[in-house]
CSV table of C-alpha atoms and ligand atoms in Angstrom, one decimal:
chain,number,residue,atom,x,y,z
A,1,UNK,CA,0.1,8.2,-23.0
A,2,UNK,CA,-0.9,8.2,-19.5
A,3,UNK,CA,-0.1,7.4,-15.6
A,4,UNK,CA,-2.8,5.8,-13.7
A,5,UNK,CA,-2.6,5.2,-10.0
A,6,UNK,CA,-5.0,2.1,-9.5
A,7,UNK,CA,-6.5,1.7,-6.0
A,8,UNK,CA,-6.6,-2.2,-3.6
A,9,UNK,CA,-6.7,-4.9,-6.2
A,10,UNK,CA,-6.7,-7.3,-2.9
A,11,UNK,CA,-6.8,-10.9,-6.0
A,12,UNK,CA,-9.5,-9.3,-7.5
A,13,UNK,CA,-8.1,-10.4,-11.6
A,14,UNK,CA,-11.2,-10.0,-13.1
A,15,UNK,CA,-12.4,-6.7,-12.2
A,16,UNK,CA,-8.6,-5.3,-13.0
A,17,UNK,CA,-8.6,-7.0,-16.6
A,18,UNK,CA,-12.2,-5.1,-17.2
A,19,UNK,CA,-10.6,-1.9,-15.5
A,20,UNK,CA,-8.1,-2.4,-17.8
A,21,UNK,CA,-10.0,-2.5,-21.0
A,22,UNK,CA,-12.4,0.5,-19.8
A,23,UNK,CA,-8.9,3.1,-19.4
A,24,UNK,CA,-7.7,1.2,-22.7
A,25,UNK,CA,-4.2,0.8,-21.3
A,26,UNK,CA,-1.7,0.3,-23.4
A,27,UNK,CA,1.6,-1.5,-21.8
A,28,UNK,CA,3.8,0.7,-24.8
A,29,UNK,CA,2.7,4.2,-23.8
A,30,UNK,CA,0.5,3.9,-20.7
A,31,UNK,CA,1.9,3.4,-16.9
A,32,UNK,CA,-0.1,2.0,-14.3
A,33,UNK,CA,1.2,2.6,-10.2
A,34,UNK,CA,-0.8,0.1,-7.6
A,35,UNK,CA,-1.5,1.5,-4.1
A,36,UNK,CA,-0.5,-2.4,-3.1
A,37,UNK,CA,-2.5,-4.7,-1.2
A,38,UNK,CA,-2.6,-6.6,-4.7
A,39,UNK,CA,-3.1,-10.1,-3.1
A,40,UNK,CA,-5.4,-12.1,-0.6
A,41,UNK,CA,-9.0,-12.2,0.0
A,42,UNK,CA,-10.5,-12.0,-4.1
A,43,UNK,CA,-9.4,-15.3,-4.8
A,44,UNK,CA,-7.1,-14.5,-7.9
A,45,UNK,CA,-3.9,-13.5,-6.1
A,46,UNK,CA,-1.7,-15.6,-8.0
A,47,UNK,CA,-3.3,-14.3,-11.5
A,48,UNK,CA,-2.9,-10.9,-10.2
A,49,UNK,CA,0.7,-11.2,-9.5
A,50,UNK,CA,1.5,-13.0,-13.1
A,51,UNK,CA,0.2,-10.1,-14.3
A,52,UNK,CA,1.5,-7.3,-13.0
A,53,UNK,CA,4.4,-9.1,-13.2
A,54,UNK,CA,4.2,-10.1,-16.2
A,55,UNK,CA,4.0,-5.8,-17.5
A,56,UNK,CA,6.7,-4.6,-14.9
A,57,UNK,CA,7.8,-2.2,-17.6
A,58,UNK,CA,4.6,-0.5,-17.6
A,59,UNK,CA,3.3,-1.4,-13.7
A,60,UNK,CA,4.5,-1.2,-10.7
A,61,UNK,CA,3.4,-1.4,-6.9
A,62,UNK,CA,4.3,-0.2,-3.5
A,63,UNK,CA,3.9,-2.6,-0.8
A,64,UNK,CA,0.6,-2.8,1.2
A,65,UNK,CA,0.1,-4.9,4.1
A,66,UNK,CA,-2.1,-7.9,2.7
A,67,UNK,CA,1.5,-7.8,0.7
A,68,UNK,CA,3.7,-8.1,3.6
A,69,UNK,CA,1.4,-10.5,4.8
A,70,UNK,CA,2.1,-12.4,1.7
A,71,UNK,CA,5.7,-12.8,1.9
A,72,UNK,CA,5.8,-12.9,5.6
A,73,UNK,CA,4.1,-16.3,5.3
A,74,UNK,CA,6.3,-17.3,2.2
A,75,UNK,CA,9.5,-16.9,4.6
A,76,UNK,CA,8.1,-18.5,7.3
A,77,UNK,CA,9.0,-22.1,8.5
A,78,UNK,CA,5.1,-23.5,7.6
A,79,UNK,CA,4.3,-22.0,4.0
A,80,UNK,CA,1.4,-24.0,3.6
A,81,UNK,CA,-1.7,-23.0,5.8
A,82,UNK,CA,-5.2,-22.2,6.1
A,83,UNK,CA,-5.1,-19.2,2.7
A,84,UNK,CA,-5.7,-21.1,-0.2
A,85,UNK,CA,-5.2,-17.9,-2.2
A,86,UNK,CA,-1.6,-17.5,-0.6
A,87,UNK,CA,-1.0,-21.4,-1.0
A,88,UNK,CA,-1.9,-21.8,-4.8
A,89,UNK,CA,0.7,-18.9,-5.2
A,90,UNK,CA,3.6,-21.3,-3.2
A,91,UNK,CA,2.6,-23.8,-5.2
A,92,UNK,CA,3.0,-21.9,-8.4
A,93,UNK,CA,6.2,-23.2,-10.8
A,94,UNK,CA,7.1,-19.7,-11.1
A,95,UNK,CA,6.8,-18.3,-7.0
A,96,UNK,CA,10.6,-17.6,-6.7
A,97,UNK,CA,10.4,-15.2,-9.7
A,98,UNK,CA,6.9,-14.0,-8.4
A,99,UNK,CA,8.2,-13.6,-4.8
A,100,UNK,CA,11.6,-12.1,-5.8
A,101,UNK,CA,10.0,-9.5,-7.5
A,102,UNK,CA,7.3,-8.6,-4.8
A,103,UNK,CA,9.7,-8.4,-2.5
A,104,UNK,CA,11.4,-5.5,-4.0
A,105,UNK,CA,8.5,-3.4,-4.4
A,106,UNK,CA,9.2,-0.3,-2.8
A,107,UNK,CA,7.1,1.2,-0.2
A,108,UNK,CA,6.5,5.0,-2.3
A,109,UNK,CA,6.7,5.9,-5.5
A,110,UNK,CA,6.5,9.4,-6.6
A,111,UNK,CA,5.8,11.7,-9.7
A,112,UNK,CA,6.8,15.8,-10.1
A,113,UNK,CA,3.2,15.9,-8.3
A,114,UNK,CA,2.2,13.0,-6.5
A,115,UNK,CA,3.2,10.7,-3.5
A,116,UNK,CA,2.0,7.1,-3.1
A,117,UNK,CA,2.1,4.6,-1.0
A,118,UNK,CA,0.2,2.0,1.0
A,119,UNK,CA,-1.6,3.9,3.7
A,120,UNK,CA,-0.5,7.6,3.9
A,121,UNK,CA,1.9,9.6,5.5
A,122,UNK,CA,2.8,9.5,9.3
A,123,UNK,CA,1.6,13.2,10.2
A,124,UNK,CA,4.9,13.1,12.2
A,125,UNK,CA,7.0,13.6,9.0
A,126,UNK,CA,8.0,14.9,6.3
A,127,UNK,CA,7.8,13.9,3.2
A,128,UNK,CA,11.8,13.5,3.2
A,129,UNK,CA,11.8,11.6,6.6
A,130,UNK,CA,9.0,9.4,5.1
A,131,UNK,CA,11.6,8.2,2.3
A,132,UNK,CA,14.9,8.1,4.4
A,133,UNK,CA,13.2,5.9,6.7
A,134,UNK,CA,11.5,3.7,4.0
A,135,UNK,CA,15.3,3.4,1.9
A,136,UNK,CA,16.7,1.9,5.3
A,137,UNK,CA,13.7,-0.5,6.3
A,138,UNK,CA,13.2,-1.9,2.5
A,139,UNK,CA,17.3,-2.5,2.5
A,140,UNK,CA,16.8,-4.3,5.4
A,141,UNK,CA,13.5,-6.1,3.8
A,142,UNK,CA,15.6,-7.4,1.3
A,143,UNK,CA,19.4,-8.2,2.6
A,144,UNK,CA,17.9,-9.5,6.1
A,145,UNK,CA,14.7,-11.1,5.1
A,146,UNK,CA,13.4,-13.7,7.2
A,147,UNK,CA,14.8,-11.9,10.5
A,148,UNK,CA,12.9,-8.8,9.3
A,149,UNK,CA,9.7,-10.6,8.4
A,150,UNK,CA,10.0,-12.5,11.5
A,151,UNK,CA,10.4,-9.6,13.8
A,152,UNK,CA,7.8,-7.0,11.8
A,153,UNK,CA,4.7,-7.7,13.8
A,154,UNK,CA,3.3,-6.3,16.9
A,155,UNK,CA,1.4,-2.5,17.4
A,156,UNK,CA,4.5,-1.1,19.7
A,157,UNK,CA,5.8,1.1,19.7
A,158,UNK,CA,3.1,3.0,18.6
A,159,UNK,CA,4.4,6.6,18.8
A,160,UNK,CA,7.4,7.9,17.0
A,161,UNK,CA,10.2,9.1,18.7
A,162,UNK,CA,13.7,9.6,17.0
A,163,UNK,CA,15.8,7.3,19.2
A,164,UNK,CA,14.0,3.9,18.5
A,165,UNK,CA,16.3,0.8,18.2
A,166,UNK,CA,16.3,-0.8,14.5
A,167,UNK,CA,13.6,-3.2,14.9
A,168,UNK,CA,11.2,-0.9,16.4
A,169,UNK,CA,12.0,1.4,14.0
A,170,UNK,CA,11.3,-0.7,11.1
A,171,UNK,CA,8.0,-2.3,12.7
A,172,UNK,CA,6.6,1.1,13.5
A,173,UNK,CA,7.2,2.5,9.6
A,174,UNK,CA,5.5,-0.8,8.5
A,175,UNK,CA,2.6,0.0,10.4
A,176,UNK,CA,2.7,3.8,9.7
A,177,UNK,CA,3.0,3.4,6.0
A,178,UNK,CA,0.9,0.0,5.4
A,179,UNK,CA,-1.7,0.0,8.1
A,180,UNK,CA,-2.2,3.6,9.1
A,181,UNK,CA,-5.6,5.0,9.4
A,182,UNK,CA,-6.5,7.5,12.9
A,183,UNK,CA,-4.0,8.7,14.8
A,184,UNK,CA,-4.3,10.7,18.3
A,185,UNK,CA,-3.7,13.7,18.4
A,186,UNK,CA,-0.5,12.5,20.4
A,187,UNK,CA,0.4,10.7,17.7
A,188,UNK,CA,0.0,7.5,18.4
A,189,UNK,CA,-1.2,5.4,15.5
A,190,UNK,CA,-4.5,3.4,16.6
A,191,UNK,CA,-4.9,-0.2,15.2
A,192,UNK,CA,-8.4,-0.9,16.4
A,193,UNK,CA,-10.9,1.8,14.7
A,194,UNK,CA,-11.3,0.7,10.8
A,195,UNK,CA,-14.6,2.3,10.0
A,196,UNK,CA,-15.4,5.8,8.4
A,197,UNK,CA,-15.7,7.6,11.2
A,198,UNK,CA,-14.2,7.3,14.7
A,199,UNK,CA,-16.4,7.9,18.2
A,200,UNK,CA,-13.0,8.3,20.0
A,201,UNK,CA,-12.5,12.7,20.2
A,202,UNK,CA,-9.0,11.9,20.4
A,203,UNK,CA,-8.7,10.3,16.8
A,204,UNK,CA,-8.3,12.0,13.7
A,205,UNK,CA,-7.8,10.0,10.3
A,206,UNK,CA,-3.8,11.2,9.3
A,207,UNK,CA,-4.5,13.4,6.8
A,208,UNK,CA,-6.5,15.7,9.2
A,209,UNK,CA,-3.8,16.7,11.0
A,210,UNK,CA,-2.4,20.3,10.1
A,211,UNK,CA,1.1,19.2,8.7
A,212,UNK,CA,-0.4,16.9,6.0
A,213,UNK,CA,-1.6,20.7,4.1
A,214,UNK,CA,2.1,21.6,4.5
A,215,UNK,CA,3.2,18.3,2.1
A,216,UNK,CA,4.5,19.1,-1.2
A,217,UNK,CA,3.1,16.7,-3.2
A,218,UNK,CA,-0.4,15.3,-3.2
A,219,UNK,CA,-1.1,12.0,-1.2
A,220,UNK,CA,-2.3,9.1,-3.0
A,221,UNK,CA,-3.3,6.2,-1.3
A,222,UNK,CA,-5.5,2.8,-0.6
A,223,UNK,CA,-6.1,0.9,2.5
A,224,UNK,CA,-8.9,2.2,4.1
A,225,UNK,CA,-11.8,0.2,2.3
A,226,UNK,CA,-14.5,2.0,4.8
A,227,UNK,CA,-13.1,5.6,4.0
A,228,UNK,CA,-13.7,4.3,-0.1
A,229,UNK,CA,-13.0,7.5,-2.4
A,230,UNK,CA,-12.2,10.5,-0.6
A,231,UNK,CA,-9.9,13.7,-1.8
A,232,UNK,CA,-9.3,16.7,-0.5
A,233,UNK,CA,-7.1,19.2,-1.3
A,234,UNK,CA,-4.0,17.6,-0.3
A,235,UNK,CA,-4.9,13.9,-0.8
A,236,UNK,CA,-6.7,11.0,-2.4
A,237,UNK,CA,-7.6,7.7,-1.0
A,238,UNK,CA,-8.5,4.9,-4.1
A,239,UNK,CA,-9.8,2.0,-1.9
A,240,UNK,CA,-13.2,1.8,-3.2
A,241,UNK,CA,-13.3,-1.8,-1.6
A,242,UNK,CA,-14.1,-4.0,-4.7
A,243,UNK,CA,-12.7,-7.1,-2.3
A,244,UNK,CA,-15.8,-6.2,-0.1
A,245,UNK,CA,-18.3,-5.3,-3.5
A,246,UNK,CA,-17.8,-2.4,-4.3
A,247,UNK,CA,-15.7,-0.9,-7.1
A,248,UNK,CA,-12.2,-0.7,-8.4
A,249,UNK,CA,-10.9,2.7,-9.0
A,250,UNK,CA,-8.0,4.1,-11.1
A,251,UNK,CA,-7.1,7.8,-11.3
A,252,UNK,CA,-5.3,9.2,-14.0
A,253,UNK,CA,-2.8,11.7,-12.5
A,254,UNK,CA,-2.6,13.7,-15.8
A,255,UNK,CA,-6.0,15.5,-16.2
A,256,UNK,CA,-7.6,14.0,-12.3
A,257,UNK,CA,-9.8,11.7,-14.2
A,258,UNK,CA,-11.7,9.1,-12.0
A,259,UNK,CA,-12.7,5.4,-14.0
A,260,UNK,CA,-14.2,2.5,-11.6
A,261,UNK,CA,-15.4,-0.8,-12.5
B,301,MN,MN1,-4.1,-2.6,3.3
């Protein structure tokens, strides 16, 4: 009996089934949490989503932004386009049931000791500020979906400030919590440095910033592909980048156990 948190499956199927086998997960005792991003660019998105789908009573995912992406498209006026990974999941028999579902992922999921989520936490906030926001903009993700989907996009604002109007305020806690990598030390979130390391002084990946040590539980998260496996002592980062070759990494949260394929 164990929880694993399970880094960027991004349609990799194949890799999670062997990933799968090597933890020797068992759907009856065993729980697996996603850091999302489960679809687009490994070519299996639509086998990945049967699946996890498929154990919901043992799996679940926050949303990552490849996710988003996902059913942005999906509730857009032209489903069909250029992804053939997103199209063979549209044309799927079972989509509705596939999309319903995905679109109720939430956008954290917690444990006594852990946090997760997509990209980390907004240095910003608090840990409590991170989940009022995220109960009001995944509300609004699923009563008001197409004019949310519709309006998410777009870098600005790129600061916080308490008085944003709605739509701000849900597009900049999508980027914060699904696309979030350096932030200045204004805090301003920056969308254009994706590597390891920034040249830019004024950048500092999130979790360097002072009030991340002050968090009460320890950050788990994916995203950040170039970063791959990283922990300190107040988070972890579980992108290993199999989409890009590399590996596919689960952690168990009981003993800290690492397992990659
Ligand atoms: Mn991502």
């Amino acid at each position: 009996m164990a929880t694993y948190v399970i880094g960027d499956v991004q349609g990799c199927f194949d890799p999670l089934m062997q990933l799968t086998k090597l933890i020797n997960y068992d759907p009856k005792v065993d729980r697996l949490i996603f850091c999302g991003d489960l679809v687009n660019r490994g070519g299996k998105s639509l086998d990945v989503l049967r699946w996890v789908y498929a154990h919901q009573n043992s799996c679940d995912t926050v949303l990552g932004n490849h996710d988003l992406s996902l059913l942005s498209k999906y509730f857009s006026d032209k489903k069909i386009g250029t992804n053939k990974e997103f199209n063979a999941v549209f044309l799927a028999s079972d989509v509705s049931l596939l999309i319903g579902w995905l679109l109720q992922r939430p956008f954290y999921i917690e444990t006594n000791d852990y946090f997760i989520n997509h990209a980390g936490l907004y240095p910003l906030w608090t840990l409590s500020q991170f989940k009022a926001l995220a109960a009001n903009t995944q509300q609004e993700l699923v009563s008001n979906t197409s004019s949310f989907l519709a309006a998410m996009y777009g870098n600005k604002p790129s600061k916080w400030i308490d008085s944003l109007d709605m739509n701000s305020t849900h597009r900049f806690f999508i980027n914060a919590c699904t696309r979030m990598r350096f932030v200045k030390t204004d805090g301003r979130l920056n969308f254009s440095e994706n590597k390891k390391i920034s040249t830019m002084k004024s950048l500092k990946p999130w979790f360097q910033f002072e009030s991340i040590s002050n968090t009460e539980k320890h950050l788990v998260f994916g995203h950040w592909s170039a970063l791959g496996f990283y922990q300190d002592n107040n988070v972890t980062c579980l992108d290993t980048g199999k989409v890009w070759g590399g590996q596919l990494t689960a952690l168990r949260l009981d003993d800290k156990k690492l397992f990659s394929v």
